[in-house]
mmCIF file of C-alpha atoms and ligand atoms in Angstrom:
data_model
loop_
_atom_site.group_PDB
_atom_site.id
_atom_site.type_symbol
_atom_site.label_atom_id
_atom_site.label_comp_id
_atom_site.label_asym_id
_atom_site.label_seq_id
_atom_site.Cartn_x
_atom_site.Cartn_y
_atom_site.Cartn_z
ATOM 1 C CA MET D 27 79.308 119.372 67.977
ATOM 2 C CA THR D 28 81.963 118.936 70.651
ATOM 3 C CA ILE D 29 85.478 119.472 69.297
ATOM 4 C CA ALA D 30 88.539 118.373 71.272
ATOM 5 C CA ILE D 31 91.750 120.344 71.037
ATOM 6 C CA MET D 32 94.778 118.909 72.684
ATOM 7 C CA GLY D 33 98.488 119.444 73.178
ATOM 8 C CA ALA D 34 101.026 117.648 75.337
ATOM 9 C CA MET D 35 102.529 120.613 77.202
ATOM 10 C CA GLN D 36 101.038 123.723 78.728
ATOM 11 C CA GLU D 37 103.060 125.842 76.265
ATOM 12 C CA GLU D 38 101.331 124.050 73.385
ATOM 13 C CA ILE D 39 97.804 124.971 74.433
ATOM 14 C CA GLU D 40 98.443 128.311 76.153
ATOM 15 C CA PRO D 41 97.993 130.361 72.931
ATOM 16 C CA LEU D 42 94.679 128.570 72.317
ATOM 17 C CA LEU D 43 93.472 129.162 75.863
ATOM 18 C CA GLU D 44 94.119 132.868 75.335
ATOM 19 C CA PHE D 45 92.055 132.722 72.143
ATOM 20 C CA PHE D 46 88.870 131.550 73.921
ATOM 21 C CA THR D 47 86.691 133.395 76.438
ATOM 22 C CA ASP D 48 84.467 132.241 79.336
ATOM 23 C CA VAL D 49 86.466 129.095 79.951
ATOM 24 C CA ILE D 50 85.340 126.668 82.664
ATOM 25 C CA ILE D 51 87.812 124.225 84.215
ATOM 26 C CA GLU D 52 86.829 120.677 85.076
ATOM 27 C CA GLU D 53 89.251 118.261 86.711
ATOM 28 C CA TYR D 54 89.220 114.603 85.764
ATOM 29 C CA GLY D 55 91.765 111.775 85.906
ATOM 30 C CA ALA D 56 94.383 113.980 87.541
ATOM 31 C CA ASN D 57 94.200 116.526 84.726
ATOM 32 C CA LYS D 58 92.483 119.825 83.940
ATOM 33 C CA TYR D 59 89.978 120.079 81.088
ATOM 34 C CA TYR D 60 89.017 123.532 79.793
ATOM 35 C CA LYS D 61 85.502 123.910 78.411
ATOM 36 C CA CYS D 62 84.072 126.764 76.378
ATOM 37 C CA ARG D 63 81.814 127.643 73.441
ATOM 38 C CA TYR D 64 83.070 128.812 70.078
ATOM 39 C CA ASN D 65 80.984 129.466 66.919
ATOM 40 C CA SER D 66 78.107 127.263 68.128
ATOM 41 C CA HIS D 67 80.502 124.414 69.020
ATOM 42 C CA ASP D 68 81.417 123.058 72.422
ATOM 43 C CA ILE D 69 85.185 123.049 72.802
ATOM 44 C CA ILE D 70 87.094 120.803 75.166
ATOM 45 C CA LEU D 71 90.751 121.719 75.541
ATOM 46 C CA ALA D 72 93.571 120.086 77.508
ATOM 47 C CA TYR D 73 97.253 119.309 77.611
ATOM 48 C CA SER D 74 97.896 115.679 78.385
ATOM 49 C CA LYS D 75 101.466 115.801 79.728
ATOM 50 C CA ILE D 76 104.253 114.306 77.647
ATOM 51 C CA GLY D 77 104.245 110.815 76.135
ATOM 52 C CA LYS D 78 101.979 108.171 74.666
ATOM 53 C CA VAL D 79 100.337 106.983 77.893
ATOM 54 C CA PHE D 80 99.223 110.424 79.090
ATOM 55 C CA ALA D 81 98.161 111.350 75.552
ATOM 56 C CA SER D 82 96.018 108.196 75.237
ATOM 57 C CA LEU D 83 94.357 108.898 78.579
ATOM 58 C CA THR D 84 93.529 112.468 77.595
ATOM 59 C CA ALA D 85 92.240 111.577 74.137
ATOM 60 C CA THR D 86 90.058 108.819 75.578
ATOM 61 C CA THR D 87 88.713 111.130 78.283
ATOM 62 C CA MET D 88 87.882 113.860 75.779
ATOM 63 C CA ILE D 89 85.899 111.390 73.699
ATOM 64 C CA GLU D 90 84.282 109.165 76.318
ATOM 65 C CA LYS D 91 83.633 111.652 79.103
ATOM 66 C CA PHE D 92 83.310 114.952 77.257
ATOM 67 C CA GLY D 93 81.702 113.622 74.053
ATOM 68 C CA ALA D 94 84.251 114.944 71.537
ATOM 69 C CA LYS D 95 83.288 114.125 67.927
ATOM 70 C CA LYS D 96 86.486 115.449 66.312
ATOM 71 C CA LEU D 97 89.976 115.798 67.781
ATOM 72 C CA LEU D 98 92.636 118.290 66.743
ATOM 73 C CA PHE D 99 96.180 118.107 68.130
ATOM 74 C CA SER D 100 98.515 121.080 68.128
ATOM 75 C CA GLY D 101 102.150 121.161 69.220
ATOM 76 C CA VAL D 102 105.804 121.046 68.288
ATOM 77 C CA ALA D 103 107.988 118.339 66.753
ATOM 78 C CA GLY D 104 111.535 117.465 65.824
ATOM 79 C CA ALA D 105 112.270 117.614 62.090
ATOM 80 C CA ILE D 106 113.544 114.619 60.157
ATOM 81 C CA SER D 107 112.977 115.865 56.604
ATOM 82 C CA SER D 108 115.675 118.365 55.625
ATOM 83 C CA ASP D 109 113.106 120.675 54.062
ATOM 84 C CA LEU D 110 111.526 121.301 57.460
ATOM 85 C CA LYS D 111 113.091 124.248 59.287
ATOM 86 C CA ILE D 112 112.411 125.566 62.776
ATOM 87 C CA GLY D 113 108.960 127.171 62.892
ATOM 88 C CA ASP D 114 107.642 125.300 59.803
ATOM 89 C CA LEU D 115 104.300 123.540 60.006
ATOM 90 C CA ILE D 116 103.694 119.888 59.236
ATOM 91 C CA VAL D 117 100.405 118.046 59.217
ATOM 92 C CA ALA D 118 100.411 114.272 59.572
ATOM 93 C CA THR D 119 98.904 112.263 56.738
ATOM 94 C CA LYS D 120 99.578 109.165 58.828
ATOM 95 C CA LEU D 121 101.434 108.349 62.025
ATOM 96 C CA CYS D 122 103.337 105.404 63.483
ATOM 97 C CA GLN D 123 104.935 104.302 66.772
ATOM 98 C CA HIS D 124 108.693 104.093 66.217
ATOM 99 C CA ASP D 125 109.330 102.525 69.630
ATOM 100 C CA LEU D 126 106.821 99.670 69.343
ATOM 101 C CA ASP D 127 109.007 96.612 68.874
ATOM 102 C CA ILE D 128 108.184 92.910 68.784
ATOM 103 C CA THR D 129 110.598 92.305 65.919
ATOM 104 C CA ALA D 130 112.023 89.370 67.932
ATOM 105 C CA PHE D 131 108.943 87.467 66.726
ATOM 106 C CA GLY D 132 109.417 88.366 63.078
ATOM 107 C CA HIS D 133 106.927 91.254 63.053
ATOM 108 C CA PRO D 134 107.859 94.538 61.370
ATOM 109 C CA SER D 135 108.874 97.517 63.537
ATOM 110 C CA GLY D 136 105.883 99.492 64.762
ATOM 111 C CA TYR D 137 103.473 96.588 64.363
ATOM 112 C CA VAL D 138 101.570 94.413 66.835
ATOM 113 C CA PRO D 139 99.012 91.737 65.873
ATOM 114 C CA GLU D 140 95.552 93.195 65.176
ATOM 115 C CA GLY D 141 97.073 96.653 64.933
ATOM 116 C CA SER D 142 98.647 98.429 61.949
ATOM 117 C CA ILE D 143 101.980 100.163 61.428
ATOM 118 C CA TYR D 144 100.306 103.430 60.430
ATOM 119 C CA VAL D 145 97.143 105.201 61.553
ATOM 120 C CA GLN D 146 95.581 107.569 58.989
ATOM 121 C CA SER D 147 94.427 111.048 59.865
ATOM 122 C CA ASP D 148 91.057 112.355 58.680
ATOM 123 C CA SER D 149 90.960 113.363 55.014
ATOM 124 C CA GLU D 150 88.390 116.152 55.530
ATOM 125 C CA LEU D 151 90.475 117.821 58.228
ATOM 126 C CA LEU D 152 93.518 117.470 55.970
ATOM 127 C CA LYS D 153 91.626 119.147 53.155
ATOM 128 C CA LEU D 154 90.533 121.922 55.485
ATOM 129 C CA SER D 155 94.165 122.512 56.507
ATOM 130 C CA ARG D 156 95.165 122.725 52.836
ATOM 131 C CA ASP D 157 92.449 125.292 52.177
ATOM 132 C CA VAL D 158 93.452 127.392 55.192
ATOM 133 C CA ALA D 159 97.145 127.279 54.235
ATOM 134 C CA LYS D 160 96.277 128.408 50.713
ATOM 135 C CA GLU D 161 94.107 131.231 51.975
ATOM 136 C CA LEU D 162 96.805 132.462 54.351
ATOM 137 C CA GLY D 163 99.605 131.935 51.814
ATOM 138 C CA ILE D 164 101.437 129.697 54.295
ATOM 139 C CA SER D 165 103.388 126.644 53.202
ATOM 140 C CA LEU D 166 102.115 123.580 55.002
ATOM 141 C CA LYS D 167 103.983 120.319 54.608
ATOM 142 C CA GLU D 168 102.100 117.041 54.666
ATOM 143 C CA GLY D 169 103.967 113.959 55.780
ATOM 144 C CA ILE D 170 104.469 111.032 58.088
ATOM 145 C CA ILE D 171 104.930 111.663 61.796
ATOM 146 C CA ALA D 172 106.639 109.063 63.996
ATOM 147 C CA THR D 173 105.770 108.927 67.691
ATOM 148 C CA GLY D 174 107.676 107.331 70.557
ATOM 149 C CA ASP D 175 108.355 107.720 74.253
ATOM 150 C CA GLN D 176 111.752 109.295 73.652
ATOM 151 C CA PHE D 177 112.997 112.817 73.104
ATOM 152 C CA VAL D 178 115.216 112.111 70.087
ATOM 153 C CA ALA D 179 118.467 114.049 70.147
ATOM 154 C CA ASP D 180 120.582 111.622 68.197
ATOM 155 C CA ARG D 181 121.393 111.509 64.502
ATOM 156 C CA LYS D 182 121.600 107.697 64.349
ATOM 157 C CA ARG D 183 118.182 107.188 65.951
ATOM 158 C CA LYS D 184 116.663 109.858 63.738
ATOM 159 C CA GLU D 185 118.106 108.237 60.591
ATOM 160 C CA TRP D 186 116.811 104.845 61.683
ATOM 161 C CA ILE D 187 113.295 106.264 62.146
ATOM 162 C CA GLU D 188 113.500 107.946 58.746
ATOM 163 C CA SER D 189 114.609 104.811 56.910
ATOM 164 C CA ARG D 190 112.254 102.445 58.707
ATOM 165 C CA PHE D 191 109.072 104.565 58.611
ATOM 166 C CA LYS D 192 109.767 107.211 55.909
ATOM 167 C CA ALA D 193 108.897 109.735 58.632
ATOM 168 C CA ASP D 194 109.249 113.482 58.111
ATOM 169 C CA ALA D 195 108.999 114.557 61.763
ATOM 170 C CA LEU D 196 108.865 112.978 65.180
ATOM 171 C CA GLU D 197 107.262 113.626 68.539
ATOM 172 C CA MET D 198 105.882 111.765 71.553
ATOM 173 C CA GLU D 199 102.048 111.714 71.379
ATOM 174 C CA GLY D 200 100.500 111.870 67.905
ATOM 175 C CA ALA D 201 100.234 108.189 66.958
ATOM 176 C CA SER D 202 98.819 107.189 70.346
ATOM 177 C CA VAL D 203 96.091 109.810 69.988
ATOM 178 C CA GLY D 204 95.459 108.492 66.488
ATOM 179 C CA VAL D 205 95.113 104.905 67.669
ATOM 180 C CA VAL D 206 92.562 105.953 70.307
ATOM 181 C CA CYS D 207 90.582 108.083 67.849
ATOM 182 C CA GLN D 208 90.533 105.394 65.188
ATOM 183 C CA ALA D 209 89.339 102.741 67.647
ATOM 184 C CA LEU D 210 86.570 105.033 68.911
ATOM 185 C CA GLY D 211 85.540 106.294 65.467
ATOM 186 C CA VAL D 212 86.554 109.925 65.963
ATOM 187 C CA PRO D 213 88.156 111.824 63.050
ATOM 188 C CA PHE D 214 91.508 113.306 64.135
ATOM 189 C CA PHE D 215 94.215 115.580 62.892
ATOM 190 C CA VAL D 216 97.779 116.244 64.127
ATOM 191 C CA LEU D 217 99.493 119.563 63.415
ATOM 192 C CA ARG D 218 103.029 120.330 64.581
ATOM 193 C CA ALA D 219 105.497 123.178 64.168
ATOM 194 C CA ILE D 220 109.184 122.329 64.168
ATOM 195 C CA SER D 221 111.115 123.192 67.346
ATOM 196 C CA ASP D 222 114.379 121.334 66.620
ATOM 197 C CA SER D 223 115.969 118.803 64.275
ATOM 198 C CA ALA D 224 116.197 115.794 66.632
ATOM 199 C CA ASP D 225 120.005 115.971 66.439
ATOM 200 C CA ASP D 226 122.749 116.811 68.947
ATOM 201 C CA ASP D 227 121.422 120.383 69.295
ATOM 202 C CA ALA D 228 117.821 119.276 69.828
ATOM 203 C CA GLY D 229 117.652 119.961 73.575
ATOM 204 C CA VAL D 230 118.981 123.496 73.269
ATOM 205 C CA ASP D 231 116.886 124.276 70.170
ATOM 206 C CA PHE D 232 113.757 122.875 71.796
ATOM 207 C CA ASP D 233 114.153 125.144 74.833
ATOM 208 C CA GLU D 234 114.739 128.140 72.596
ATOM 209 C CA PHE D 235 111.919 127.569 70.100
ATOM 210 C CA LEU D 236 109.192 125.729 72.050
ATOM 211 C CA LYS D 237 107.111 128.853 72.688
ATOM 212 C CA THR D 238 107.304 130.477 69.271
ATOM 213 C CA SER D 239 106.801 127.227 67.354
ATOM 214 C CA ALA D 240 103.926 126.156 69.636
ATOM 215 C CA LYS D 241 102.326 129.512 68.876
ATOM 216 C CA ASN D 242 102.695 128.997 65.103
ATOM 217 C CA SER D 243 100.900 125.698 65.353
ATOM 218 C CA ALA D 244 98.173 126.995 67.699
ATOM 219 C CA GLU D 245 97.449 130.022 65.520
ATOM 220 C CA PHE D 246 97.043 127.878 62.434
ATOM 221 C CA LEU D 247 94.728 125.537 64.323
ATOM 222 C CA ALA D 248 92.615 128.493 65.446
ATOM 223 C CA LYS D 249 92.210 129.517 61.802
ATOM 224 C CA MET D 250 91.019 126.031 60.953
ATOM 225 C CA LEU D 251 88.558 126.117 63.822
ATOM 226 C CA GLU D 252 86.878 129.192 62.328
ATOM 227 C CA LYS D 253 85.859 127.005 59.386
ATOM 228 C CA ILE D 254 84.644 123.864 61.131
HETATM 229 C C1 4EZ A 9 106.976 115.651 72.473
HETATM 230 N N1 4EZ A 9 107.530 116.963 72.277
HETATM 231 C C2 4EZ A 9 108.749 117.158 73.074
HETATM 232 C C3 4EZ A 9 108.602 117.162 74.542
HETATM 233 C C4 4EZ A 9 109.920 117.433 75.224
HETATM 234 C C5 4EZ A 9 110.987 118.340 77.331
HETATM 235 C C6 4EZ A 9 110.684 118.819 78.727
HETATM 236 C C7 4EZ A 9 107.719 117.296 70.838
HETATM 237 C C8 4EZ A 9 109.133 117.202 70.327
HETATM 238 C C9 4EZ A 9 109.940 116.073 70.275
HETATM 239 N N2 4EZ A 9 109.719 114.783 70.651
HETATM 240 C C10 4EZ A 9 109.874 118.242 69.823
HETATM 241 N N3 4EZ A 9 111.102 117.803 69.453
HETATM 242 C C11 4EZ A 9 111.162 116.469 69.718
HETATM 243 C C12 4EZ A 9 112.191 115.507 69.590
HETATM 244 N N4 4EZ A 9 113.397 115.846 69.097
HETATM 245 N N5 4EZ A 9 111.942 114.241 69.978
HETATM 246 C C13 4EZ A 9 110.729 113.906 70.475
HETATM 247 O O1 4EZ A 9 105.874 115.445 71.679
HETATM 248 C C14 4EZ A 9 109.782 117.778 76.653
#
């Protein structure tokens, strides 16, 4: 089976690239795709670049061109929930787009006709993450992740996203990857480690904790991969 692993930034997939051997690079759609074998699976690995558009392009490419049958996302996120601290892991049960807005026509935030406010991640991959967390004795939070094309560094915006979507963390790619995977019938999973709290200090915290948090997430994902 071909398994896709993606992140948005180089720092998010670097620890995973180091984990694999005999990696071949293929360029497509102005991006690099890293191919290798692992435990009798074909792996396709890439970072999309930041934001929903690049993430959708990469997810689609991994599925349609490289034949991915499952997609795992690893990266960092801003915390909304106060029980998430820097470095903590969160796995999305479902995701939404906090910046999708046709409320002028009476539709709810995050909704467009023929779409849905939330996209659900795969229950088997969720179960696998629970099992791995238990085995490693790591606490893994499950919750709602809100995605939008904004780096949120503002308490008001963060509180609005929390109240509107009941979101526990936020980032800039997850829901768009989910929408692509759902439409194309590919089970997906989004794992994030907290790099900041989406408040006034978010920019500084992000720069300080990007690498270590990205590594936390990547290492957990690698453990999951052993069991797929
Ligand atoms: C987007 N990613 C941030 C990319 C920032 C700067 C050069 C995750 C993320 C995030 N997204 C971490 N903290 C966030 C926040 N506070 N708001 C949005 O997926 C690139």
